[in-house]
Amino acid sequence: MTATVPRRRRIDAGPIGNALVLVALIAVAVLATRWQVEPMQWRDPGPGRWWFAGIVFGLWAGFTGAIVLTRRLRQSADAAATAGMVDGPVDWLVAHASQTGYAEQLARLSVEALQAAGQRVRLVPLGRLDAETLAATSQALFIVSTTGEGDPPDPALPFVRRTLDREAALGSLRYGLLALGDREYDAYCAFGHRLDGWLRHSHAHPLFDMIEVDNGDAGALRLWQQHLGQLTGRTDLPDWSRPAYQRWRLRARRHLNPGSLGGPAFEIRLQPDDPALLDWSAGDIAEIGPCHADADIDAWLAMAGVDGDAATEVDATTLSLRERLAGSQLPAPADVEGLDAQRVAEGLQPLPHREYSIASTPGEGHLRLLVRQMRHPDGRLGSGSGWLSEHARIGDPIALRIRSNRAFHLHDDDRPLILIGNGTGLAGLRALLQARIERGHARNWLLFGERQRRHDLHFGDELRQWQAQGWLDHLDLAFSRDGTAVSGQAHGPERYVQDRLREQRERLGEWIAAGAAIHVCGSLQGMAPGVDTVLRDCLGDEAVDQLIETGRYRRDVY
């Protein structure tokens, strides 16, 4: 659908205000002449005063001209930035509400990322939107800040006054929301939460859970970038900030599902060079800096005709060109023709990071991942999964940084916990289960879906052991490619984890009534919306929205 932003004629108050001030000054001057006792006479003020007046006038004219020029340049920049995004159908509407300009800056970066993926985008201040526009929009991103004690930014006030407190029908809208705030304030990200609640109550569909950014937190912004890449199918979007990784080592790698109809899945175990880095919370994310295979680097160097062993210095660090190429996006050989190794190194950009849910707790003494091999249409392995599952050798250094994922952490108490996921999403759920076991909290229920029981029940022995020991109250499994033998046929209809959840609606209601929290980890497409639909069918929209608002329904989906 085309999102049509209403265009209203705006009256520029600046010239009107200046004219009123000028009229007031003339009136004051005329009134002042009436206080003169003697008739008005012209007197030459002298050269010094003429020079002084000329200097003052020149400064005033220069200051005024600079303001006018700055304003026109800003308008030109805005027009250039939104060129091609004003008229015609669009794939995305990107709305921003900013008090200091930071939210608008992030909105423009988001627009650039979407455009790089070939998407048609319209950028608009939130204050110019209304319910009718959003109802005619299929996909939207909101980047909004909170000011004062939970107030909306000033430019968003028109939207708040005419739209936010009224009911709307936004059933066709899919949206993502980035909320900027500062945890030092009690009303943290309050306007973002208010907007998110209004969108949900208006039946808009969240593409993913609202992302909170605490005082410009780089990790939260990388999560937003990760979602942009997933939504557009572009996994090569560059990081907005230069990555700072720590040095870990690949200690073990195990193929978990040989013979599966799905892609190969691997258990990866990593340990840091510095044991102090064994510090994270269950639910956190490992961000990996991938590297190319040695053979790919050799082939590129041969085509480019550059000495890969030549020493290069960038950011006060000396490395061979080959070492720098390993973790960088490889430019086209023709683009570096005639350049020496140093010049090539200076122009390199790092490979975008890859994110994986951590499957272990620090108490286990290692960081465990569950990685599925991904392949490009031409058969090449994905940069992250290829590096971890095939190209890196045991003992090789791995560039890794941990991103806190506060929105997926456990509650501190022993309330019941419902864990729902599919595929490699079991990694994040396993970490939560292990953390619960370490705390002595035993009322846990896991619902998990994959393709084939024979091949794809990852960590199956461990899960069955936990169930036998009393750490898992219930373990419900769904295998979509196994089916059920009916009427002499080999296979029945496909079954998914959301189907198992629907079958257990009575137990679901009992656990929720007992104060249970829900954690969902796995596929953004298919599983996550399917589970959400079942929860709303079984519990009701109001109850699910209440679970979200109170932090009892948390998701890590991708």
XYZ file of C-alpha atoms in Angstrom:
558
model
C 0.000 0.000 0.000
C 1.047 3.545 -0.516
C 1.492 5.612 2.627
C 0.224 9.091 1.799
C 1.472 11.767 4.151
C -1.008 14.654 4.346
C 0.532 17.800 2.956
C -0.530 21.000 4.685
C 0.473 24.518 3.840
C 2.792 25.711 6.595
C 2.980 29.372 7.549
C 6.519 30.516 8.287
C 6.267 32.610 11.465
C 9.803 33.974 11.141
C 9.160 36.811 8.634
C 5.902 37.753 10.386
C 7.675 38.020 13.723
C 10.483 40.121 12.221
C 7.965 42.480 10.607
C 6.095 42.921 13.894
C 9.342 43.725 15.715
C 10.266 46.283 13.032
C 6.841 47.956 13.272
C 7.159 48.091 17.067
C 10.590 49.737 16.834
C 9.299 52.352 14.357
C 6.372 53.098 16.679
C 8.740 53.543 19.632
C 10.908 55.898 17.560
C 7.901 58.011 16.534
C 6.691 58.242 20.136
C 10.175 59.218 21.276
C 10.196 62.206 18.907
C 7.217 63.682 20.783
C 9.327 63.953 23.889
C 11.736 66.278 22.111
C 11.622 69.859 23.490
C 13.467 71.379 20.530
C 12.649 70.793 16.843
C 14.492 67.838 15.312
C 17.783 68.784 13.617
C 20.326 66.776 11.641
C 23.809 66.665 13.088
C 26.786 64.872 11.616
C 27.877 62.281 14.217
C 31.466 62.425 13.025
C 33.758 59.879 11.341
C 34.276 57.734 14.460
C 30.593 57.126 15.011
C 30.018 56.535 11.290
C 32.706 53.843 11.378
C 31.280 52.292 14.522
C 27.762 52.237 13.037
C 29.113 50.713 9.836
C 30.889 47.947 11.751
C 27.764 47.172 13.799
C 25.627 47.109 10.654
C 28.142 44.850 8.928
C 28.155 42.424 11.854
C 24.360 42.391 11.929
C 24.146 41.830 8.173
C 26.733 39.048 8.330
C 24.994 37.337 11.243
C 21.604 37.562 9.528
C 23.052 36.316 6.246
C 24.716 33.381 7.989
C 21.410 32.352 9.574
C 19.609 32.556 6.235
C 22.367 30.616 4.463
C 22.457 27.930 7.166
C 18.718 27.529 6.981
C 18.740 27.192 3.210
C 21.622 24.710 3.311
C 19.734 22.656 5.883
C 16.620 22.707 3.721
C 18.689 21.669 0.715
C 20.299 18.854 2.709
C 16.895 17.680 3.912
C 15.581 17.761 0.359
C 18.596 15.814 -0.875
C 18.288 13.277 1.927
C 14.633 12.629 1.151
C 14.990 12.795 -2.621
C 13.015 10.004 -4.207
C 11.098 9.339 -0.981
C 8.251 11.857 -1.215
C 6.013 10.777 -4.052
C 4.816 7.408 -5.279
C 4.421 4.045 -3.545
C 6.854 3.063 -0.802
C 7.898 -0.149 0.926
C 8.646 1.520 4.274
C 7.601 4.581 6.193
C 10.299 5.747 8.646
C 9.047 8.194 11.279
C 11.183 9.999 13.852
C 10.496 12.073 16.964
C 13.593 13.852 18.220
C 14.288 16.555 20.787
C 18.019 16.991 20.097
C 18.292 15.507 16.606
C 19.698 12.110 17.614
C 16.542 10.151 16.775
C 16.397 11.871 13.389
C 20.045 10.974 12.762
C 19.336 7.308 13.497
C 16.243 7.476 11.292
C 18.347 8.726 8.389
C 20.871 5.924 8.932
C 17.971 3.456 8.900
C 16.691 4.957 5.669
C 20.133 4.568 4.089
C 20.255 0.919 5.171
C 16.828 0.233 3.670
C 17.690 2.025 0.451
C 20.939 0.051 0.182
C 18.758 -3.066 0.158
C 16.703 -1.683 -2.732
C 13.712 -0.595 -0.643
C 11.564 2.439 -1.423
C 11.419 4.597 1.697
C 9.702 7.736 2.933
C 11.199 9.648 5.876
C 8.780 11.809 7.851
C 8.634 13.523 11.268
C 6.168 11.775 13.570
C 4.384 15.076 14.112
C 3.205 15.043 10.479
C 1.528 11.640 10.741
C -2.033 10.757 11.667
C -4.066 7.581 12.076
C -5.379 7.701 8.502
C -1.860 7.734 7.085
C -0.767 4.828 9.271
C -3.896 2.847 8.383
C -2.877 3.127 4.717
C 0.704 2.008 5.465
C 1.850 -1.595 5.326
C 5.295 -1.313 6.980
C 6.706 1.383 9.261
C 9.682 1.996 11.505
C 9.498 4.441 14.430
C 12.580 5.980 16.060
C 11.468 8.099 19.036
C 13.117 9.685 22.037
C 11.764 10.594 25.466
C 12.416 13.986 27.026
C 12.015 15.391 30.522
C 10.148 13.083 32.878
C 8.631 10.794 30.272
C 7.385 13.457 27.852
C 7.288 13.206 24.051
C 9.703 15.395 22.070
C 8.256 18.771 21.101
C 8.052 17.977 17.346
C 5.836 14.965 18.156
C 3.213 16.970 20.079
C 0.865 17.414 17.071
C 0.724 13.623 16.657
C 0.162 13.156 20.401
C -2.670 15.704 20.543
C -4.632 14.591 17.490
C -3.862 10.854 17.301
C -2.242 9.095 20.238
C -5.160 9.234 22.665
C -7.733 8.057 20.122
C -8.644 4.605 18.899
C -7.376 3.577 15.475
C -7.715 0.583 13.157
C -4.182 -0.394 12.125
C -4.653 -4.100 11.444
C -2.689 -3.872 8.169
C 0.367 -2.186 9.692
C 3.563 -4.091 10.547
C 6.037 -2.032 12.540
C 9.329 -1.863 14.391
C 10.101 0.613 17.156
C 13.395 1.979 18.503
C 12.963 3.878 21.782
C 15.722 6.210 22.991
C 16.055 7.011 26.689
C 18.277 7.224 29.756
C 17.954 4.808 32.685
C 18.920 7.544 35.113
C 15.364 8.848 34.681
C 12.439 7.060 36.305
C 10.303 7.268 33.149
C 12.802 5.366 31.012
C 11.778 5.295 27.314
C 8.278 6.303 28.454
C 7.180 7.843 25.158
C 8.426 4.793 23.254
C 6.386 2.535 25.552
C 3.351 4.781 25.152
C 3.606 4.685 21.354
C 4.173 0.918 21.352
C 1.139 0.350 23.567
C -1.042 2.502 21.312
C 0.103 0.652 18.200
C -0.566 -2.749 19.771
C -3.991 -1.711 21.060
C -4.742 -0.445 17.545
C -4.038 -4.014 16.317
C -0.793 -3.159 14.509
C 1.605 -6.100 14.309
C 5.117 -5.709 15.780
C 7.846 -7.145 13.558
C 9.952 -7.622 16.690
C 9.863 -6.461 20.298
C 10.523 -2.781 20.953
C 14.244 -2.055 21.296
C 15.277 0.270 24.124
C 18.466 2.323 23.763
C 19.993 3.454 27.034
C 21.928 6.678 26.438
C 23.114 5.689 22.964
C 24.005 2.085 23.889
C 25.930 0.667 20.914
C 24.741 -2.893 21.565
C 21.071 -1.947 21.292
C 21.774 -0.041 18.075
C 23.523 -3.083 16.628
C 20.413 -5.133 17.452
C 18.328 -2.590 15.519
C 20.750 -2.905 12.588
C 20.497 -6.678 12.788
C 16.714 -6.472 12.448
C 17.038 -4.101 9.490
C 19.250 -6.649 7.768
C 16.829 -9.485 8.497
C 13.823 -7.509 7.256
C 15.523 -6.649 3.968
C 17.455 -9.849 3.419
C 20.752 -7.945 3.468
C 23.292 -9.412 5.861
C 26.190 -7.312 4.562
C 25.094 -3.942 5.933
C 28.096 -2.246 7.627
C 28.121 -1.555 11.358
C 27.336 2.038 12.322
C 30.198 1.962 14.811
C 33.612 0.319 14.448
C 33.590 -3.066 16.220
C 35.724 -3.662 19.313
C 36.085 -7.397 19.842
C 37.850 -9.512 22.449
C 40.055 -12.506 21.647
C 38.512 -15.940 22.178
C 39.538 -19.418 20.977
C 37.622 -22.138 19.169
C 37.916 -25.142 21.505
C 35.404 -27.631 20.113
C 33.017 -28.120 17.210
C 30.445 -30.891 16.795
C 28.012 -31.609 13.946
C 24.698 -32.258 15.689
C 22.340 -33.364 12.903
C 24.023 -35.459 10.188
C 21.386 -36.790 7.807
C 18.850 -34.076 8.580
C 16.622 -32.604 5.895
C 17.572 -29.186 7.286
C 20.870 -27.370 7.101
C 23.788 -28.723 9.138
C 23.756 -27.499 12.750
C 26.893 -27.316 14.886
C 27.627 -26.981 18.564
C 30.498 -24.505 18.960
C 32.500 -24.093 22.185
C 34.658 -21.017 22.769
C 36.919 -19.857 25.575
C 38.462 -16.405 26.068
C 42.175 -15.712 26.342
C 41.242 -13.654 29.423
C 39.153 -15.743 31.885
C 37.583 -12.530 33.223
C 35.550 -12.380 29.992
C 33.508 -15.374 31.157
C 30.839 -12.937 32.333
C 27.340 -12.672 30.883
C 23.704 -13.338 31.772
C 21.508 -16.054 30.298
C 19.707 -14.484 27.357
C 22.699 -12.432 26.160
C 24.051 -12.451 22.609
C 27.493 -13.319 21.210
C 28.548 -11.078 18.334
C 31.173 -12.722 16.135
C 33.610 -10.948 13.834
C 33.793 -13.456 10.944
C 36.766 -14.130 8.681
C 37.215 -15.366 5.124
C 38.615 -18.791 4.345
C 42.363 -18.821 3.618
C 41.669 -20.097 0.092
C 39.421 -17.101 -0.632
C 42.135 -14.682 0.515
C 44.735 -16.432 -1.661
C 42.450 -16.259 -4.689
C 41.751 -12.547 -4.156
C 45.446 -11.687 -3.764
C 46.264 -13.562 -6.962
C 43.605 -11.634 -8.905
C 44.505 -8.269 -7.384
C 48.265 -8.755 -7.794
C 49.025 -7.349 -4.339
C 51.624 -8.666 -1.873
C 49.621 -10.209 0.961
C 52.667 -10.541 3.225
C 53.509 -6.824 3.090
C 53.308 -5.076 6.457
C 50.616 -2.398 6.817
C 49.913 0.077 9.599
C 46.386 1.263 10.360
C 45.246 2.822 13.658
C 48.755 2.359 15.115
C 48.548 -1.416 14.536
C 50.963 -3.275 12.263
C 49.605 -6.341 10.454
C 50.230 -8.017 7.132
C 47.742 -7.212 4.402
C 46.645 -10.852 4.425
C 45.716 -10.590 8.118
C 43.681 -7.429 7.485
C 41.887 -8.932 4.496
C 40.782 -11.934 6.565
C 38.222 -9.921 8.535
C 37.393 -7.297 5.909
C 35.034 -6.937 2.991
C 37.047 -7.802 -0.112
C 36.967 -5.007 -2.684
C 36.742 -5.797 -6.373
C 40.294 -6.468 -7.657
C 39.810 -3.811 -10.332
C 39.151 -1.204 -7.618
C 42.632 -1.637 -6.116
C 44.568 -1.783 -9.369
C 47.842 0.103 -9.019
C 47.588 0.475 -5.222
C 50.242 -0.824 -2.858
C 49.442 -2.921 0.215
C 49.286 0.099 2.552
C 46.786 1.956 0.368
C 44.654 -1.178 0.057
C 44.666 -1.653 3.848
C 43.602 1.935 4.485
C 40.479 1.488 2.368
C 39.256 -1.788 3.871
C 35.948 -2.046 5.753
C 35.353 -4.757 8.394
C 32.963 -7.602 7.692
C 29.616 -7.050 9.444
C 29.301 -8.962 12.702
C 27.049 -11.989 13.116
C 24.854 -12.604 16.163
C 24.175 -15.871 17.978
C 22.190 -16.624 21.134
C 24.497 -17.894 23.870
C 23.563 -21.456 24.879
C 25.520 -21.693 28.151
C 26.124 -19.878 31.434
C 29.497 -18.575 32.701
C 29.455 -21.233 35.419
C 29.929 -23.936 32.775
C 33.382 -22.539 31.986
C 32.881 -21.953 28.262
C 30.643 -20.123 25.819
C 28.466 -22.469 23.785
C 26.712 -21.634 20.503
C 24.270 -23.503 18.253
C 25.068 -22.487 14.670
C 23.297 -23.565 11.493
C 25.243 -23.377 8.254
C 23.798 -20.821 5.863
C 24.566 -20.723 2.144
C 24.259 -18.045 -0.513
C 22.342 -18.864 -3.721
C 25.664 -19.594 -5.444
C 26.535 -22.209 -2.814
C 29.057 -20.153 -0.835
C 28.872 -20.504 2.934
C 27.642 -17.537 4.939
C 30.435 -15.496 6.468
C 29.565 -16.144 10.118
C 28.344 -19.736 9.975
C 31.051 -20.683 7.465
C 33.787 -19.253 9.682
C 32.608 -20.990 12.853
C 31.476 -24.307 11.379
C 34.135 -24.944 8.740
C 36.893 -22.408 8.029
C 38.240 -21.751 11.552
C 40.515 -24.454 12.924
C 40.404 -25.741 16.499
C 42.561 -23.370 18.549
C 42.178 -20.450 16.120
C 41.416 -17.018 17.595
C 37.798 -15.861 17.275
C 36.843 -12.180 17.451
C 33.882 -11.977 19.840
C 32.031 -9.431 21.926
C 29.047 -10.027 24.194
C 25.959 -7.855 23.910
C 23.664 -7.626 26.886
C 20.112 -8.564 25.927
C 18.294 -7.210 28.984
C 14.877 -7.684 27.394
C 15.416 -11.487 27.375
C 16.896 -11.924 30.849
C 15.226 -14.045 33.502
C 13.231 -12.581 36.348
C 14.990 -12.753 39.700
C 12.285 -14.796 41.421
C 11.248 -18.450 41.089
C 8.031 -17.885 39.121
C 7.112 -20.667 36.636
C 8.795 -20.342 33.229
C 7.383 -21.320 29.823
C 10.068 -21.646 27.135
C 9.013 -21.824 23.470
C 11.282 -22.056 20.440
C 12.372 -23.779 17.274
C 15.565 -24.645 15.432
C 18.715 -22.997 16.707
C 16.533 -20.864 18.980
C 16.974 -23.725 21.435
C 20.379 -22.169 22.256
C 18.911 -19.192 24.098
C 16.330 -21.390 25.836
C 18.991 -23.860 26.982
C 20.952 -21.034 28.656
C 17.828 -19.887 30.487
C 17.129 -23.445 31.644
C 20.714 -23.915 32.831
C 20.531 -20.638 34.766
C 17.261 -21.726 36.379
C 18.827 -25.045 37.399
C 21.802 -23.227 38.915
C 19.352 -21.141 40.954
C 17.356 -24.196 42.032
C 14.158 -23.132 40.189
C 12.501 -26.292 38.908
C 9.086 -25.314 37.531
C 10.014 -25.131 33.849
C 8.071 -26.077 30.701
C 9.797 -26.345 27.316
C 7.999 -26.490 23.958
C 10.404 -27.036 21.058
C 9.981 -27.649 17.328
C 12.310 -28.906 14.600
C 12.207 -31.032 11.450
C 12.960 -34.645 12.401
C 13.116 -36.250 15.841
C 15.787 -38.703 14.706
C 18.240 -35.975 13.669
C 17.197 -32.575 15.046
C 16.550 -32.902 18.767
C 19.570 -30.776 19.693
C 20.877 -31.351 23.240
C 18.300 -34.162 23.433
C 20.177 -36.327 25.968
C 20.617 -33.332 28.238
C 16.951 -32.325 28.005
C 15.763 -35.841 28.818
C 18.173 -35.977 31.766
C 16.865 -32.676 33.126
C 13.310 -33.960 32.804
C 14.197 -37.168 34.657
C 15.875 -35.147 37.421
C 12.815 -32.939 37.892
C 14.184 -29.733 36.368
C 11.666 -29.864 33.494
C 8.027 -30.251 34.489
C 6.962 -30.713 30.867
C 8.771 -31.253 27.547
C 6.522 -30.899 24.483
C 8.131 -31.539 21.095
C 6.944 -31.020 17.511
C 8.727 -32.321 14.400
C 7.264 -30.890 11.217
C 8.720 -33.458 8.783
C 7.895 -36.584 10.785
C 4.127 -36.306 10.613
C 1.772 -38.880 12.083
C 0.906 -42.273 10.646
C -2.779 -42.144 9.661
C -4.945 -44.262 7.338
C -1.973 -46.315 6.223
C -0.141 -43.256 4.935
C 3.496 -42.729 5.809
C 3.044 -39.161 6.981
C 0.282 -36.932 8.226
C 0.040 -33.137 8.302
C 3.006 -31.045 9.334
C 3.015 -30.051 12.990
C 4.758 -27.088 14.563
C 5.521 -25.907 18.063
C 2.576 -23.483 18.010
C 0.296 -26.483 17.381
C 1.642 -28.181 20.516
C 1.029 -24.984 22.465
C -2.588 -24.805 21.284
C -3.139 -28.413 22.369
C -1.992 -27.414 25.862
C -4.214 -24.342 26.210
C -5.637 -25.568 29.539
C -2.176 -26.011 31.045
C -1.119 -22.671 29.515
C -3.962 -20.899 31.297
C -3.077 -22.557 34.608
C 0.586 -21.569 34.377
C -0.221 -17.976 33.442
C -2.663 -17.769 36.344
C 0.188 -18.969 38.581
C 2.332 -16.022 37.466
C 4.418 -17.762 34.774
C 6.636 -15.815 32.388
C 6.991 -16.729 28.702
C 10.266 -16.632 26.738
C 10.203 -17.247 22.970
C 13.386 -17.795 20.936
C 13.726 -18.713 17.264
C 12.347 -17.799 13.854
C 10.896 -14.346 13.270
C 8.998 -15.730 10.277
C 6.497 -18.494 10.981
C 7.177 -19.598 14.548
C 7.123 -16.302 16.476
C 3.924 -14.875 14.918
C 2.336 -18.330 15.083
C 3.025 -18.581 18.810
C 1.754 -15.036 19.343
C -1.486 -15.873 17.534
C -2.029 -18.964 19.704
C -1.346 -16.995 22.888
C -3.886 -14.368 21.887
C -6.445 -16.985 20.881
C -6.019 -18.810 24.200
C -5.532 -15.896 26.601
C -7.057 -12.892 24.803
C -5.438 -9.760 23.385
C -5.766 -7.781 26.601
C -4.062 -10.477 28.668
C -1.185 -10.864 26.191
C -0.682 -7.099 26.025
C -0.594 -7.044 29.819
C 2.064 -9.791 29.786
C 4.141 -7.674 27.404
C 3.766 -4.508 29.448
C 4.758 -6.254 32.680
C 7.738 -8.046 31.134
C 6.241 -11.541 31.431
C 6.280 -12.177 27.652
C 9.790 -11.804 26.217
C 11.124 -12.713 22.786
C 14.480 -13.120 21.067
C 13.540 -13.770 17.444
C 15.491 -13.465 14.217
